[in-house]
Tab-separated table of C-alpha atoms in Angstrom:
chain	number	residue	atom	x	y	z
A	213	UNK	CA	41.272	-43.150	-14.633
A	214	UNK	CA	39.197	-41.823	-17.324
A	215	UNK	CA	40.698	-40.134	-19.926
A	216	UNK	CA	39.437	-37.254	-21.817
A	217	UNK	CA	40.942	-35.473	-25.129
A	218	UNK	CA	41.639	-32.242	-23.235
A	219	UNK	CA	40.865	-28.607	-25.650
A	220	UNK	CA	39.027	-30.796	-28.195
A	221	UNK	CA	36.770	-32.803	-25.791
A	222	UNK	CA	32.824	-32.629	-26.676
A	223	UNK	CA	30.529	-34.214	-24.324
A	224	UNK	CA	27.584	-33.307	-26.558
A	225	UNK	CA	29.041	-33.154	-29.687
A	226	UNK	CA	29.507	-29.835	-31.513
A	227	UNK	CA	27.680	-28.089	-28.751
A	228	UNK	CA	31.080	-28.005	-26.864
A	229	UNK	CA	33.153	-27.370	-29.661
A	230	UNK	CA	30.939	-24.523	-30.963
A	231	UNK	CA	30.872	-23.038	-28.063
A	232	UNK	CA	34.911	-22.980	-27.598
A	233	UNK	CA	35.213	-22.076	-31.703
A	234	UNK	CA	32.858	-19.129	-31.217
A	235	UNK	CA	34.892	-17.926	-27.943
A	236	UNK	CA	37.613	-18.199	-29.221
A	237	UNK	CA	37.132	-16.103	-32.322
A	238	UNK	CA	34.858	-13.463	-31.223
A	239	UNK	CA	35.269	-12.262	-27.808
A	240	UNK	CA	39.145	-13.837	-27.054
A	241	UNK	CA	40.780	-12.269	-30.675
A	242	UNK	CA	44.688	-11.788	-29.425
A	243	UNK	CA	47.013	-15.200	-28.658
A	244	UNK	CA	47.188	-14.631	-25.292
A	245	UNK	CA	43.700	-14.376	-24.670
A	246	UNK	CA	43.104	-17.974	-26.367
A	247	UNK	CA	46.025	-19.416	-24.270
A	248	UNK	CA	44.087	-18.044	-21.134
A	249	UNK	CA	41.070	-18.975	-22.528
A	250	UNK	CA	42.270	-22.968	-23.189
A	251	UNK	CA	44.113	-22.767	-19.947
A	252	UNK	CA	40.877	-22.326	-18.427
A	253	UNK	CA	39.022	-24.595	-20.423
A	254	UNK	CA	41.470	-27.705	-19.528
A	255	UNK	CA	41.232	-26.562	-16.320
A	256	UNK	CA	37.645	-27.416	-16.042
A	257	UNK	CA	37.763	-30.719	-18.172
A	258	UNK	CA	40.176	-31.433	-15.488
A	259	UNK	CA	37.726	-30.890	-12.759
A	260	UNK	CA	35.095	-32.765	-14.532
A	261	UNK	CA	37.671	-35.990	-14.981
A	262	UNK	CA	38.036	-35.626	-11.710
A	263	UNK	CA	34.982	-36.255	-11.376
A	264	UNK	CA	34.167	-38.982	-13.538
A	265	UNK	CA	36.887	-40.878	-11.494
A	266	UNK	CA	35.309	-40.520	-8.364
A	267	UNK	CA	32.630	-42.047	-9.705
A	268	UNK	CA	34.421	-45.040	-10.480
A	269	UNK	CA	35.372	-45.265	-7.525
A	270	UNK	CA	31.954	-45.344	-5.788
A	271	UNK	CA	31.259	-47.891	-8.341
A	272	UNK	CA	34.074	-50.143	-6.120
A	273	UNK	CA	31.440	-50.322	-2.383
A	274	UNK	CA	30.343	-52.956	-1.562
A	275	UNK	CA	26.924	-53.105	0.516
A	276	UNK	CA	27.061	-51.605	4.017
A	277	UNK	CA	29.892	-49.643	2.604
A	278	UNK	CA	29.317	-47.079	5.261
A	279	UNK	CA	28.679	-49.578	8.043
A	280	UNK	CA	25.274	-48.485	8.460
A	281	UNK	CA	23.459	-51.178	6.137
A	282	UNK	CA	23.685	-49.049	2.943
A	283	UNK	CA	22.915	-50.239	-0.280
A	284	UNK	CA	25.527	-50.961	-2.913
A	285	UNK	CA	25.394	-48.204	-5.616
A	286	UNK	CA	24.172	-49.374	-8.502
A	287	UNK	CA	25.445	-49.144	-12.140
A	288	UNK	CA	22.434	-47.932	-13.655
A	289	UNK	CA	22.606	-44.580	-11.327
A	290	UNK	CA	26.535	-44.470	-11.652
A	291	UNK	CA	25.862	-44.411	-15.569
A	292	UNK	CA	23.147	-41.524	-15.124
A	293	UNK	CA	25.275	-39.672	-13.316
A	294	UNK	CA	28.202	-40.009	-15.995
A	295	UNK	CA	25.634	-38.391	-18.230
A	296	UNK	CA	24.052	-35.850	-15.791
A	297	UNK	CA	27.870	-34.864	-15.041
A	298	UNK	CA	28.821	-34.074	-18.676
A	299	UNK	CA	25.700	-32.866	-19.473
A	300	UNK	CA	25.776	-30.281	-16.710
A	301	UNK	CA	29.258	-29.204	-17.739
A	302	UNK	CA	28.151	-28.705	-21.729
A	303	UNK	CA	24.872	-26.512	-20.417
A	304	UNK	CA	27.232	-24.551	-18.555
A	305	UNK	CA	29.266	-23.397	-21.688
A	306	UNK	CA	25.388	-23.251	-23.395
A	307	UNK	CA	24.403	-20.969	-20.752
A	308	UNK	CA	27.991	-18.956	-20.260
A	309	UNK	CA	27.948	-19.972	-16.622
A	310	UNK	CA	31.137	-21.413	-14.251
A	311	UNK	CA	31.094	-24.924	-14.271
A	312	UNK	CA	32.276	-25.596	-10.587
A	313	UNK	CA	32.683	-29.636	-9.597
A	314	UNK	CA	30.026	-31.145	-7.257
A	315	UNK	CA	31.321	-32.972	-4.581
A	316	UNK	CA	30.155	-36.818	-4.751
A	317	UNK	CA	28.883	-39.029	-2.282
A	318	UNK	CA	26.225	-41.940	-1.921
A	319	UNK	CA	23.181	-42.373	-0.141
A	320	UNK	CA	21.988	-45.267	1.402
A	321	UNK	CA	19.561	-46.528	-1.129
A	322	UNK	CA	22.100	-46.414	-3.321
A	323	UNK	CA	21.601	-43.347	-5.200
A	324	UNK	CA	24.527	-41.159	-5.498
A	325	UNK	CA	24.747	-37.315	-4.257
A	326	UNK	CA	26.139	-34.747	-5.563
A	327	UNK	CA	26.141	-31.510	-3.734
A	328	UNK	CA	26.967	-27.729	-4.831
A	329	UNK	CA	27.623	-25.052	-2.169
A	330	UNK	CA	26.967	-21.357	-3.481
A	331	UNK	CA	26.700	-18.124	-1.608
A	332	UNK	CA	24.555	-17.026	1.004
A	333	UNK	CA	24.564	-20.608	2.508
A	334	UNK	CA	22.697	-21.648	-0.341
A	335	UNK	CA	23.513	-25.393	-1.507
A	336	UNK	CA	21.671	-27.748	-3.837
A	337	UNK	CA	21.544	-31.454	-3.410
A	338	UNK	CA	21.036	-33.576	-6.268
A	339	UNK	CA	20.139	-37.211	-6.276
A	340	UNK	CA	20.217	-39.644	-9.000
A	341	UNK	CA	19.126	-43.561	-9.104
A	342	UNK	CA	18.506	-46.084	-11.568
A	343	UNK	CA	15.722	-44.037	-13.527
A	344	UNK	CA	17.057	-42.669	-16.645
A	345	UNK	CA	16.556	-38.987	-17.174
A	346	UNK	CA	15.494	-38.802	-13.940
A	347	UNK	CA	16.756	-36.861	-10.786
A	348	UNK	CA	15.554	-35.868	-7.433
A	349	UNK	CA	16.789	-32.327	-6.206
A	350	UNK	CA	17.161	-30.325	-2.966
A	351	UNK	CA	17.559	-26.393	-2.424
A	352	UNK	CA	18.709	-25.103	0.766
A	353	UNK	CA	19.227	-21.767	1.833
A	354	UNK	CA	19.075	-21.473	5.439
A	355	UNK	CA	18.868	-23.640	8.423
A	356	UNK	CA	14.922	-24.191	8.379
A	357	UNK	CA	13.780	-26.880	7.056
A	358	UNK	CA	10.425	-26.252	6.146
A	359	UNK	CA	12.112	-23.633	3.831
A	360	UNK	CA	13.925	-26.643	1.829
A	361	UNK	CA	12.254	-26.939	-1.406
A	362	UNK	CA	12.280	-30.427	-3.000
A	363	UNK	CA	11.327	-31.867	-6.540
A	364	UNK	CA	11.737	-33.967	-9.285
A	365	UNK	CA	13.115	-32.762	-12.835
A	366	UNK	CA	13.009	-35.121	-16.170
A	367	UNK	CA	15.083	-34.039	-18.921
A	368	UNK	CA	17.611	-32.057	-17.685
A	369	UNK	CA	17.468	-29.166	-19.708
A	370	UNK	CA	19.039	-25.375	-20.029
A	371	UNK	CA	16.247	-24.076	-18.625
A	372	UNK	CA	16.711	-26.505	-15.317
A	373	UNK	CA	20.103	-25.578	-15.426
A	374	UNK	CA	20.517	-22.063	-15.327
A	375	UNK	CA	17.617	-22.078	-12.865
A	376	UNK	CA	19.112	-24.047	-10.672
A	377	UNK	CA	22.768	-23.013	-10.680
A	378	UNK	CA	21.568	-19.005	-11.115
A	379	UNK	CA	19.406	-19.558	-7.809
A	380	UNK	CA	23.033	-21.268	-6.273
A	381	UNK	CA	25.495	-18.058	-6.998
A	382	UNK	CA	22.797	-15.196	-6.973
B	1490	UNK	CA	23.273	-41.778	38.314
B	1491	UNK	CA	23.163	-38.205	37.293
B	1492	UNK	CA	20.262	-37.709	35.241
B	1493	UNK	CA	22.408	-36.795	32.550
B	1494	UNK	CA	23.895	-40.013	32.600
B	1495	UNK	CA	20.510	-41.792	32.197
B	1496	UNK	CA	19.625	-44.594	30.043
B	1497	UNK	CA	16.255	-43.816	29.437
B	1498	UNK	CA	16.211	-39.718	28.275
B	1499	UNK	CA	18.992	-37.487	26.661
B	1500	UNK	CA	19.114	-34.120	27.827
B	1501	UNK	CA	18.203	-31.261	26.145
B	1502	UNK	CA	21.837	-29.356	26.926
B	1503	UNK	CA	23.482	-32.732	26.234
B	1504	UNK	CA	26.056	-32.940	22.967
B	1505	UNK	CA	26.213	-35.486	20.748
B	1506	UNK	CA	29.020	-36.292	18.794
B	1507	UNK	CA	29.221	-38.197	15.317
B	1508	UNK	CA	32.029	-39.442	13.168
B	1509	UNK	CA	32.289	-38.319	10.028
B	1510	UNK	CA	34.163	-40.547	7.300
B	1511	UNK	CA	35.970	-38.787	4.295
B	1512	UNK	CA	36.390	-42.213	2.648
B	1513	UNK	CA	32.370	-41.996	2.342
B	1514	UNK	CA	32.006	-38.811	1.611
B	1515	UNK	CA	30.865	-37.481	4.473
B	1516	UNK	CA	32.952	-34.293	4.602
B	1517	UNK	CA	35.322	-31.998	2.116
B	1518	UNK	CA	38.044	-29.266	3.141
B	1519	UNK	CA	38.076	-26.392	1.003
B	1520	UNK	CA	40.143	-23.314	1.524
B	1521	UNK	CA	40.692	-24.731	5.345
B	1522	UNK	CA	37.039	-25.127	5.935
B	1523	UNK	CA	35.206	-27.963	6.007
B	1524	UNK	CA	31.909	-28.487	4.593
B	1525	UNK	CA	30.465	-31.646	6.009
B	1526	UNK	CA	28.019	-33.478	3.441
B	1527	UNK	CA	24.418	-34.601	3.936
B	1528	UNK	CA	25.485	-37.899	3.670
B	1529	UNK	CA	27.674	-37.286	6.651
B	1530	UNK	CA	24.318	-38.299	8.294
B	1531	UNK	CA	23.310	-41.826	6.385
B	1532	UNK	CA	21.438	-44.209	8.093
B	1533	UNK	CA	19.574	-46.922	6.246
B	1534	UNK	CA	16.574	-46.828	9.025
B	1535	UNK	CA	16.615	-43.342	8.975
B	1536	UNK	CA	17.543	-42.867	12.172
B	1537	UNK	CA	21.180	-41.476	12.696
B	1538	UNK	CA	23.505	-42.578	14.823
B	1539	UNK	CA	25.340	-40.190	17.524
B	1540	UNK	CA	27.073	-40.800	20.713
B	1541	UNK	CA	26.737	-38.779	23.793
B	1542	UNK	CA	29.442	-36.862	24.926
B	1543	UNK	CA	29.238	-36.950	28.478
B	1544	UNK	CA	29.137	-40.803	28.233
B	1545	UNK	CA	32.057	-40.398	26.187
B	1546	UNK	CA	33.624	-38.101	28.493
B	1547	UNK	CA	33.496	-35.120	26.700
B	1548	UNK	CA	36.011	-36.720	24.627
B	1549	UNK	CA	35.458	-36.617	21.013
B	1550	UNK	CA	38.226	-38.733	19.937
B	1551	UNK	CA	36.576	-41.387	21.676
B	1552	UNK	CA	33.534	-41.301	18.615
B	1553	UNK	CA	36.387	-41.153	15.965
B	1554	UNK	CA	36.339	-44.712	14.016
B	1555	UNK	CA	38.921	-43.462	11.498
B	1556	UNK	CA	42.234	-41.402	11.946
B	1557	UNK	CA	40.788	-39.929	8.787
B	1558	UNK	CA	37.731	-39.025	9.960
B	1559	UNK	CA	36.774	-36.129	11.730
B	1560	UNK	CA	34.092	-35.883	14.651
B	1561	UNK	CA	31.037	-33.014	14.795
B	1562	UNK	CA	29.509	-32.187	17.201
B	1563	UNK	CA	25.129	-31.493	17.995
B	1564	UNK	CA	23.139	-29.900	20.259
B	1565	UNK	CA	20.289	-32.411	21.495
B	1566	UNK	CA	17.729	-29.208	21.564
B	1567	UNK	CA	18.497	-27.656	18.609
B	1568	UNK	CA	17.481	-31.313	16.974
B	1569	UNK	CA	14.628	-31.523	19.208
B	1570	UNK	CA	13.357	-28.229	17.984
B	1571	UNK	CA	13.092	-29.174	14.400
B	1572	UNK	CA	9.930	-30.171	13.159
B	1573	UNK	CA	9.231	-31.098	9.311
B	1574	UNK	CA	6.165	-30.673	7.865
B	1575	UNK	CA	5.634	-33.330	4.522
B	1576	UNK	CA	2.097	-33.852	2.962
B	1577	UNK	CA	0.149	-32.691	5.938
B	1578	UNK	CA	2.635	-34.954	8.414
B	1579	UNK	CA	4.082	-33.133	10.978
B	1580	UNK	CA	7.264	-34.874	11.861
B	1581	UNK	CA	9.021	-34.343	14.897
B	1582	UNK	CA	12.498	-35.044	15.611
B	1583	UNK	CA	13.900	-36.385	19.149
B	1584	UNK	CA	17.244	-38.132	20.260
B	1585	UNK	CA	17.224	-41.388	21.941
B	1586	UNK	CA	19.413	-43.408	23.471
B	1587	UNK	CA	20.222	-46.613	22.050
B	1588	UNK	CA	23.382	-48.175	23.984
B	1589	UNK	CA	24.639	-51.202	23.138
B	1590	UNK	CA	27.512	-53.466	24.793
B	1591	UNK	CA	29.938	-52.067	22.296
B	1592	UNK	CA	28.602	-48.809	23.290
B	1593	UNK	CA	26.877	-46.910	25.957
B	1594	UNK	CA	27.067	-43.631	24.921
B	1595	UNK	CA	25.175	-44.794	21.663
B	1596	UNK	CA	21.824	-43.109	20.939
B	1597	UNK	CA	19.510	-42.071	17.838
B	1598	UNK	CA	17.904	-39.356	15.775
B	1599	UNK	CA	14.359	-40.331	15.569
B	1600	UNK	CA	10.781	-38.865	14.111
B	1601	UNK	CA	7.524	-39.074	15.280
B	1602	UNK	CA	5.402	-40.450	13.237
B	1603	UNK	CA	7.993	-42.470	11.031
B	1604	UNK	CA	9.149	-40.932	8.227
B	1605	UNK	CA	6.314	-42.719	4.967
B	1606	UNK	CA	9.631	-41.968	2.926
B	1607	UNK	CA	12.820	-40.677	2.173
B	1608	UNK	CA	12.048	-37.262	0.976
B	1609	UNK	CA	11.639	-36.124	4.752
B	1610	UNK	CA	15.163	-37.283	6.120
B	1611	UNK	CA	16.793	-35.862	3.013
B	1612	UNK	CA	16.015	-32.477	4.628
B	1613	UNK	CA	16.695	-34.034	8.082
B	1614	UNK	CA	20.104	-34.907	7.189
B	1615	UNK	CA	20.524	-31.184	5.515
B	1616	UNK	CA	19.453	-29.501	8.566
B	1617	UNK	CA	21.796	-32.307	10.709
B	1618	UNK	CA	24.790	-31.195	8.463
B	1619	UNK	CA	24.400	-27.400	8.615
B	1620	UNK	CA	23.879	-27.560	12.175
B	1621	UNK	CA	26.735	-29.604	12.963
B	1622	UNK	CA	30.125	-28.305	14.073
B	1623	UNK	CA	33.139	-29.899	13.564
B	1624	UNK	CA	35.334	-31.074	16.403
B	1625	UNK	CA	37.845	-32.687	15.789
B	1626	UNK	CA	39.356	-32.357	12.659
B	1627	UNK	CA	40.997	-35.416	10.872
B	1628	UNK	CA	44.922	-36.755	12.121
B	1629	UNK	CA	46.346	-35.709	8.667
């Protein structure tokens, strides 16, 4: 399983850390408030190992792993999606937002998916291969399909964050 | 042979039924509902496999391939009624049947024209997984 350094763990270096510090100090002053506050924070690292192991698990099929011909998934997008993972979770302490687990699957070019449901039937689909930097995306909010918008982001950013994940929950 | 019951066209009223495997991460329970995954719907041709229930005799657990997994359930029209429009293509979506010795009742999600890539059944297999319903939910 992979191990993180729960209450100190920084993904992005200080970023995380800062963040914590500066919530800690300034809006969660009394003890109790900064047990709550690490409570919830380990909480979440806990989500996001859970996560991690997953993927290493996925990393374990073999080709046709679903019986249907599918591809092996491959390192290179298991890697990227390591990184997209604990990148998403440090953007969502940079952008004060929920960090809420995606749940994890393959496709069958061997890409993996990861999927977020939010309100209003909303759900975004993202899908990430062997190109660094690189993912594929899907919005969804109803059941037409012509409605689904698709794209491509580079550099997964704050901005492509917060637009994203505020579209999800709003 | 009933119509129904033909080799050669699937109803529009007829239901389809697909297996759904956890283990692939085709499905998740969360607060006692279950969410079932676009990848639920995975198909390396890009053409779905489902089996039809009145060759299965209206009997779900005949479509389960896992005690863990759980079966959904389709409409043939409401699949039929989808099209998806991608770079000027109009695709349109029909269910075939595709039976095999193994399996009769086996049939297929198909477009017209074929799909020039994957960025059209991506939405297919969203629309496949919101539409479904679950069935039969997984022997725990």
């Amino acid at each position: 399983m992979t191990q993180l350094a729960h209450a100190n763990y920084s993904p992005y270096n200080t970023e995380f850390n800062q963040q914590v510090t500066f919530g800690l100090s300034s809006s969660h002053s009394s003890n109790n408030d900064e047990n709550i506050y690490k409570i919830y924070i380990n909480s979440k690292i806990s989500e996001l190992e859970s996560c991690l192991t997953k993927l290493n698990h996925i990393k374990n099929y073999q080709n046709n792993w679903d019986g249907y011909n599918a591809k092996q998934p491959g390192q290179l997008a298991i890697n990227n999606t390591q990184n997209l993972l604990k990148r998403i979770f440090s953007l969502s302490y940079d952008a004060s937002m929920n960090w809420s687990s995606p749940y994890i699957s393959a496709d069958s070019e061997g890409n993996i998916v990861l999927e977020w449901w939010g309100i209003n039937n909303k759900k975004i689909t993202l899908y990430v291969g062997a190109k660094e930097n690189y993912i594929e995306y899907l919005k969804s909010s109803n059941d037409k399909i012509n409605e689904m918008e698709d794209g491509e982001i580079q550099n997964f950013n704050l901005n492509c964050y917060v637009e994203l994940f505020s579209w999800l929950n709003r | 042979m009933h119509l129904s019951q033909s080799n050669s066209f699937v109803e529009d009223e007829e239901i389809l039924y697909r297996s759904v495997r956890l283990a692939d991460g085709g499905y998740k329970l969360e607060n006692g509902v279950y969410q079932i995954s676009s990848s639920a719907f995975n198909d390396r041709n890009m053409q779905p496999s489902v089996d039809r229930a009145q060759l299965k005799n209206n009997n779900p657990e005949q479509s389960r391939k896992s005690k863990t997994d759980c079966v959904v359930s389709l409409k043939t029209l409401e699949i039929r009624n989808e099209t998806i429009e991608r770079n000027e293509i109009n695709y349109i979506l029909d269910v075939k049947p595709d039976p095999t010795d193994e399996n009769p009742a086996h049939a297929i999600v198909v477009p017209s024209p074929e799909y020039k890539n994957e960025k059209a059944f991506r939405k297919v297999k969203e629309r496949l997984a919101r539409i479904a319903t679950v069935t039969l939910t997984p022997i725990k």
